[in-house]
Amino acid sequence: MQYLRRNFSHTDFVLNGFSELAEWRPFLFLPFFIMFLISLAANSFLLFIIISQKSLHKPMFILIGLMSGLMVILPVLFVPNMLLSFLFNLRGISLVGCFVQMFCIHFISSFQSTILMWMALDRYFAICTPLHYHKYMSVLSFLKFVVAPVLRNIIMITVPISLAGKLSYCRSNVLEHCFCECMAVVQLSCGDTSVNNVVGLLALFSIPTTDFLFIITSYVIIFVTVYKSGTLNVKVLNTCLTHIIVMSVSLTFALLAFLSYRIRNNISLSGRAFFSTMYLLFPSCFNPIIYGIRTKEIKRSIIRLAVKK
């Protein structure tokens, strides 16, 4: 009987996020819809500003534009389905669709910290080796700092999802989640998932951890260099502080989302769904506003464009 059960696998899943709210679920549509619109509008506008203003065609702003591009794509992968589930109770997703969504969300979100790492690298070259900045930040030279992280992200996201695809999902097909998250799906398997758990946690923590360690190391060297120079470089400190704010917010929501599902705690199912959703959605609303306000060059370009209009 157990053998037959393990050879059965569900062909679809039910995304049952915020199920504890019952009849109150439709009221979640408005706040999440507003955040979705802010995310699309703010990131699209920031991307437009960077593309249209030649003065912003520099490595740092190109990286900010790349971040905005990812933040436009990421909410589109899961928010529309979530909004439909709130209004019309449409919660189903196919097994294939679930794994496609899972890969796209994890792969794109893995680059949030990686792009911040490239930004820290840009600031390091600009401040610590200013005479060689253009040499190091030329396209061909910078590619060697791009290839390794990109390959790492592809491997570390593909492996756990591939392992999850080999499992049989006979325990349940109900996910207390608003999107397909790898480890949440693996928990529905009736087979041995010890390897999946180890590989999944390794993948989820290795990417942001190595990126953030590199970022912290770079900023420590930058601050020491600025301090030794004997001059207070307000622009440098302002840029670094902006990145630290973005990094802290992203890391906080990531840790809350990951740990809420993986350690014993009293967080409700709706609370866990909230942290997981906000880990993806809040930075996409927060980042363009922070960069638009705190980055002087972008702020000047916005004002200049507004005056012309």
Coordinates of C-alpha atoms in Angstrom, one line a residue:
M1 CA 0.0 0.0 0.0
Q2 CA 2.8 2.4 0.9
Y3 CA 4.6 1.5 -2.3
L4 CA 1.5 2.2 -4.4
R5 CA 1.0 5.5 -2.5
R6 CA 4.6 6.7 -3.3
N7 CA 4.1 6.0 -7.0
F8 CA 1.1 8.3 -7.1
S9 CA 1.8 12.0 -7.6
H10 CA -0.5 15.0 -7.8
T11 CA -0.6 16.8 -11.2
D12 CA -1.6 20.1 -9.7
F13 CA -1.4 22.1 -6.6
V14 CA -3.6 24.5 -4.6
L15 CA -2.0 27.8 -3.5
N16 CA -3.8 28.3 -0.2
G17 CA -2.0 31.4 1.2
F18 CA -3.8 33.3 3.9
S19 CA -6.4 30.6 4.2
E20 CA -6.8 31.3 8.0
L21 CA -8.5 34.7 7.1
A22 CA -11.3 32.8 5.4
E23 CA -14.0 35.3 4.2
W24 CA -11.6 38.2 4.9
R25 CA -9.2 37.1 2.1
P26 CA -10.9 39.3 -0.6
F27 CA -10.0 42.4 1.5
L28 CA -6.3 41.6 0.8
F29 CA -6.8 42.4 -2.9
L30 CA -6.6 46.2 -2.4
P31 CA -3.3 46.6 -0.4
F32 CA -1.5 44.0 -2.6
F33 CA -2.9 45.5 -5.8
I34 CA -1.6 49.0 -4.7
M35 CA 1.8 47.6 -3.9
F36 CA 1.8 45.8 -7.3
L37 CA 1.0 49.0 -9.1
I38 CA 3.6 51.0 -7.1
S39 CA 6.2 48.3 -8.0
L40 CA 5.5 48.3 -11.7
A41 CA 5.2 52.1 -12.0
A42 CA 8.2 53.1 -9.8
N43 CA 10.6 50.5 -11.4
S44 CA 9.4 51.2 -14.9
F45 CA 9.8 55.0 -14.4
L46 CA 13.3 54.6 -12.9
L47 CA 14.3 52.3 -15.8
F48 CA 13.0 54.9 -18.2
I49 CA 15.0 57.7 -16.5
I50 CA 18.2 55.7 -16.7
I51 CA 17.7 54.7 -20.3
S52 CA 16.6 58.1 -21.5
Q53 CA 19.3 60.2 -19.7
K54 CA 22.7 59.9 -21.3
S55 CA 24.3 61.3 -18.1
L56 CA 23.2 58.1 -16.3
H57 CA 24.8 55.7 -18.8
K58 CA 27.5 54.7 -16.3
P59 CA 28.1 51.3 -14.6
M60 CA 26.5 52.2 -11.3
F61 CA 23.3 53.4 -12.8
I62 CA 23.2 50.6 -15.4
L63 CA 23.3 48.2 -12.4
I64 CA 20.4 50.2 -10.7
G65 CA 18.5 49.9 -14.0
L66 CA 19.2 46.2 -14.1
M67 CA 17.8 45.9 -10.6
S68 CA 14.7 47.8 -11.6
G69 CA 14.2 45.5 -14.6
L70 CA 14.3 42.5 -12.4
M71 CA 11.9 44.2 -9.9
V72 CA 9.4 44.7 -12.8
I73 CA 9.5 41.1 -13.8
L74 CA 9.5 39.5 -10.3
P75 CA 6.0 40.6 -9.1
V76 CA 4.5 39.7 -12.4
L77 CA 5.4 36.1 -11.9
F78 CA 3.1 35.6 -8.9
V79 CA 1.1 38.7 -7.9
P80 CA -1.6 38.5 -10.7
N81 CA -2.4 34.9 -9.7
M82 CA -2.5 35.9 -6.0
L83 CA -4.9 38.8 -6.7
L84 CA -7.2 36.5 -8.7
S85 CA -7.2 34.0 -5.9
F86 CA -8.3 36.8 -3.5
L87 CA -11.2 37.9 -5.7
F88 CA -12.4 34.8 -7.4
N89 CA -10.9 32.0 -5.3
L90 CA -8.8 30.7 -8.3
R91 CA -6.1 28.9 -6.4
G92 CA -5.1 26.1 -8.7
I93 CA -1.7 25.7 -10.5
S94 CA -0.5 22.8 -12.6
L95 CA 2.6 20.8 -11.5
V96 CA 4.6 22.0 -14.5
G97 CA 3.4 25.6 -14.0
C98 CA 4.4 25.4 -10.3
F99 CA 7.9 24.3 -11.2
V100 CA 8.3 26.9 -13.9
Q101 CA 7.1 29.6 -11.5
M102 CA 9.4 28.2 -8.8
F103 CA 12.5 28.4 -11.0
C104 CA 11.7 31.9 -12.3
I105 CA 11.0 33.4 -8.9
H106 CA 14.0 31.8 -7.2
F107 CA 16.4 32.5 -10.1
I108 CA 15.4 36.2 -10.5
S109 CA 15.2 36.9 -6.7
S110 CA 18.7 35.4 -6.3
F111 CA 20.1 38.3 -8.3
Q112 CA 18.9 40.9 -5.8
S113 CA 21.9 40.4 -3.6
T114 CA 24.2 39.7 -6.6
I115 CA 23.5 43.1 -8.2
L116 CA 24.1 44.8 -4.8
M117 CA 27.5 42.9 -4.8
W118 CA 28.3 44.3 -8.3
M119 CA 27.4 47.8 -7.0
A120 CA 29.7 47.4 -4.1
L121 CA 32.5 46.3 -6.5
D122 CA 31.8 49.4 -8.6
R123 CA 32.2 51.6 -5.5
Y124 CA 35.3 49.8 -4.5
F125 CA 37.0 50.5 -7.8
A126 CA 35.8 54.1 -7.9
I127 CA 37.0 54.9 -4.4
C128 CA 40.0 52.6 -3.7
T129 CA 41.5 52.5 -7.3
P130 CA 40.1 55.7 -8.9
L131 CA 43.0 55.9 -11.5
H132 CA 42.1 52.4 -12.8
Y133 CA 38.3 52.7 -12.5
H134 CA 37.5 52.8 -16.2
K135 CA 39.9 49.9 -16.9
Y136 CA 38.3 47.6 -14.3
M137 CA 34.7 48.7 -15.2
S138 CA 35.0 48.3 -18.9
V139 CA 32.7 45.7 -20.3
L140 CA 35.3 43.0 -21.1
S141 CA 37.1 43.5 -17.7
F142 CA 33.9 43.5 -15.7
L143 CA 32.6 40.3 -17.3
K144 CA 35.0 38.2 -15.3
F145 CA 33.2 39.4 -12.1
V146 CA 29.8 38.6 -13.8
V147 CA 30.3 35.1 -15.2
A148 CA 31.1 33.3 -11.9
P149 CA 28.2 34.7 -9.9
V150 CA 25.8 34.0 -12.8
L151 CA 26.9 30.4 -13.1
R152 CA 26.7 30.0 -9.3
N153 CA 23.1 31.3 -9.2
I154 CA 22.1 29.0 -12.1
I155 CA 23.6 25.9 -10.5
M156 CA 22.4 26.7 -7.0
I157 CA 18.9 27.3 -8.1
T158 CA 18.7 24.5 -10.8
V159 CA 20.0 21.7 -8.6
P160 CA 17.4 21.8 -5.7
I161 CA 14.5 22.4 -8.2
S162 CA 15.7 19.4 -10.3
L163 CA 15.8 17.2 -7.2
A164 CA 12.3 18.4 -6.2
G165 CA 11.1 17.5 -9.7
K166 CA 12.1 13.8 -9.1
L167 CA 9.9 13.4 -6.0
S168 CA 6.3 12.0 -5.9
Y169 CA 3.8 14.4 -4.3
C170 CA 1.3 12.1 -2.7
R171 CA 1.0 13.5 0.8
S172 CA -1.1 16.6 -0.2
N173 CA -1.4 19.1 -3.0
V174 CA -2.3 22.1 -0.8
L175 CA 0.4 24.7 -0.3
E176 CA -0.1 27.2 2.5
H177 CA 1.6 29.7 0.2
C178 CA 0.8 32.4 -2.4
F179 CA 3.3 31.0 -4.9
C180 CA 5.4 27.9 -5.4
E181 CA 8.4 28.0 -3.0
C182 CA 10.8 25.1 -3.4
M183 CA 11.1 23.9 0.2
A184 CA 7.3 24.3 0.8
V185 CA 6.6 22.1 -2.2
V186 CA 9.2 19.5 -1.1
Q187 CA 7.4 19.2 2.3
L188 CA 4.4 17.7 0.4
S189 CA 6.4 14.7 -0.9
C190 CA 5.9 11.3 0.7
G191 CA 9.5 10.2 0.0
D192 CA 12.8 10.8 1.7
T193 CA 13.5 14.6 1.5
S194 CA 16.7 14.8 3.6
V195 CA 18.9 15.5 0.6
N196 CA 16.4 18.1 -0.7
N197 CA 16.4 19.8 2.6
V198 CA 20.2 20.1 2.8
V199 CA 20.7 21.1 -0.8
G200 CA 17.7 23.6 -0.6
L201 CA 19.0 25.3 2.5
L202 CA 22.5 25.4 1.1
A203 CA 21.3 27.0 -2.1
L204 CA 19.0 29.5 -0.4
F205 CA 21.6 30.7 2.1
S206 CA 24.8 30.4 0.1
I207 CA 23.9 33.0 -2.5
P208 CA 22.9 35.9 -0.3
T209 CA 25.4 35.0 2.4
T210 CA 28.4 35.0 0.1
D211 CA 27.2 38.2 -1.6
F212 CA 26.6 40.0 1.6
L213 CA 29.9 39.0 3.1
F214 CA 31.6 40.4 -0.1
I215 CA 29.5 43.6 0.2
I216 CA 30.4 44.1 3.9
T217 CA 34.1 43.5 3.2
S218 CA 34.0 46.0 0.3
Y219 CA 32.4 48.7 2.4
V220 CA 34.8 48.2 5.3
I221 CA 37.7 48.7 2.9
I222 CA 35.9 51.8 1.4
F223 CA 35.3 53.4 4.8
V224 CA 38.9 52.7 5.9
T225 CA 40.1 54.3 2.7
V226 CA 37.9 57.3 3.1
Y227 CA 38.9 57.7 6.7
K228 CA 42.7 57.4 5.9
S229 CA 42.3 60.1 3.2
G230 CA 41.4 62.6 5.9
T231 CA 38.5 64.0 3.9
L232 CA 34.8 63.4 4.5
N233 CA 33.4 62.2 1.2
V234 CA 29.7 62.8 1.7
K235 CA 28.8 61.4 -1.7
V236 CA 30.6 58.2 -1.0
L237 CA 29.0 57.8 2.4
N238 CA 25.5 58.6 1.0
T239 CA 25.9 56.0 -1.8
C240 CA 27.1 53.3 0.6
L241 CA 24.4 54.1 3.1
T242 CA 21.7 53.7 0.3
H243 CA 23.1 50.3 -0.5
I244 CA 23.2 49.3 3.1
I245 CA 19.6 50.3 3.7
V246 CA 18.4 48.3 0.6
M247 CA 20.6 45.3 1.7
S248 CA 19.3 45.4 5.3
V249 CA 15.7 45.5 4.3
S250 CA 16.1 42.7 1.7
L251 CA 18.1 40.5 4.1
T252 CA 15.6 41.0 7.0
F253 CA 12.6 39.9 4.9
A254 CA 14.6 37.0 3.4
L255 CA 15.6 35.7 6.9
L256 CA 12.1 36.0 8.2
A257 CA 10.6 34.2 5.2
F258 CA 13.2 31.4 5.3
L259 CA 13.3 30.8 9.0
S260 CA 9.5 31.0 9.5
Y261 CA 9.1 27.7 7.5
R262 CA 12.2 26.0 8.8
I263 CA 12.4 26.3 12.6
R264 CA 9.8 25.7 15.3
N265 CA 7.9 28.9 16.0
N266 CA 4.5 30.2 16.8
I267 CA 4.1 32.1 13.6
S268 CA 0.7 31.4 12.0
L269 CA 0.3 30.1 8.5
S270 CA -1.0 33.5 7.3
G271 CA 2.0 35.1 9.0
R272 CA 4.4 32.8 7.1
A273 CA 2.6 33.5 3.8
F274 CA 2.9 37.3 4.6
F275 CA 6.7 37.2 5.2
S276 CA 7.3 35.1 2.1
T277 CA 5.2 37.4 -0.1
M278 CA 6.7 40.6 1.3
Y279 CA 10.2 39.2 0.8
L280 CA 9.6 39.4 -2.9
L281 CA 7.1 42.3 -3.2
F282 CA 8.3 44.9 -0.7
P283 CA 11.9 45.3 -2.0
S284 CA 10.4 45.9 -5.5
C285 CA 8.4 48.8 -4.1
F286 CA 11.1 50.0 -1.7
N287 CA 14.2 49.9 -3.9
P288 CA 13.2 52.4 -6.7
I289 CA 11.9 55.0 -4.1
I290 CA 15.2 54.7 -2.1
Y291 CA 17.4 55.0 -5.2
G292 CA 15.3 57.8 -6.6
I293 CA 15.4 59.9 -3.4
R294 CA 19.0 59.2 -2.1
T295 CA 20.9 59.1 -5.4
K296 CA 21.6 62.7 -6.4
E297 CA 22.3 62.1 -10.0
I298 CA 19.0 60.2 -10.5
K299 CA 17.1 62.9 -8.5
R300 CA 18.6 65.6 -10.7
S301 CA 17.6 63.7 -13.8
I302 CA 14.0 63.4 -12.6
I303 CA 13.8 67.1 -11.8
R304 CA 15.4 68.0 -15.1
L305 CA 12.9 65.9 -17.0
A306 CA 10.0 67.3 -15.0
V307 CA 11.1 70.9 -15.8
K308 CA 11.4 70.1 -19.5
K309 CA 7.9 68.7 -19.5

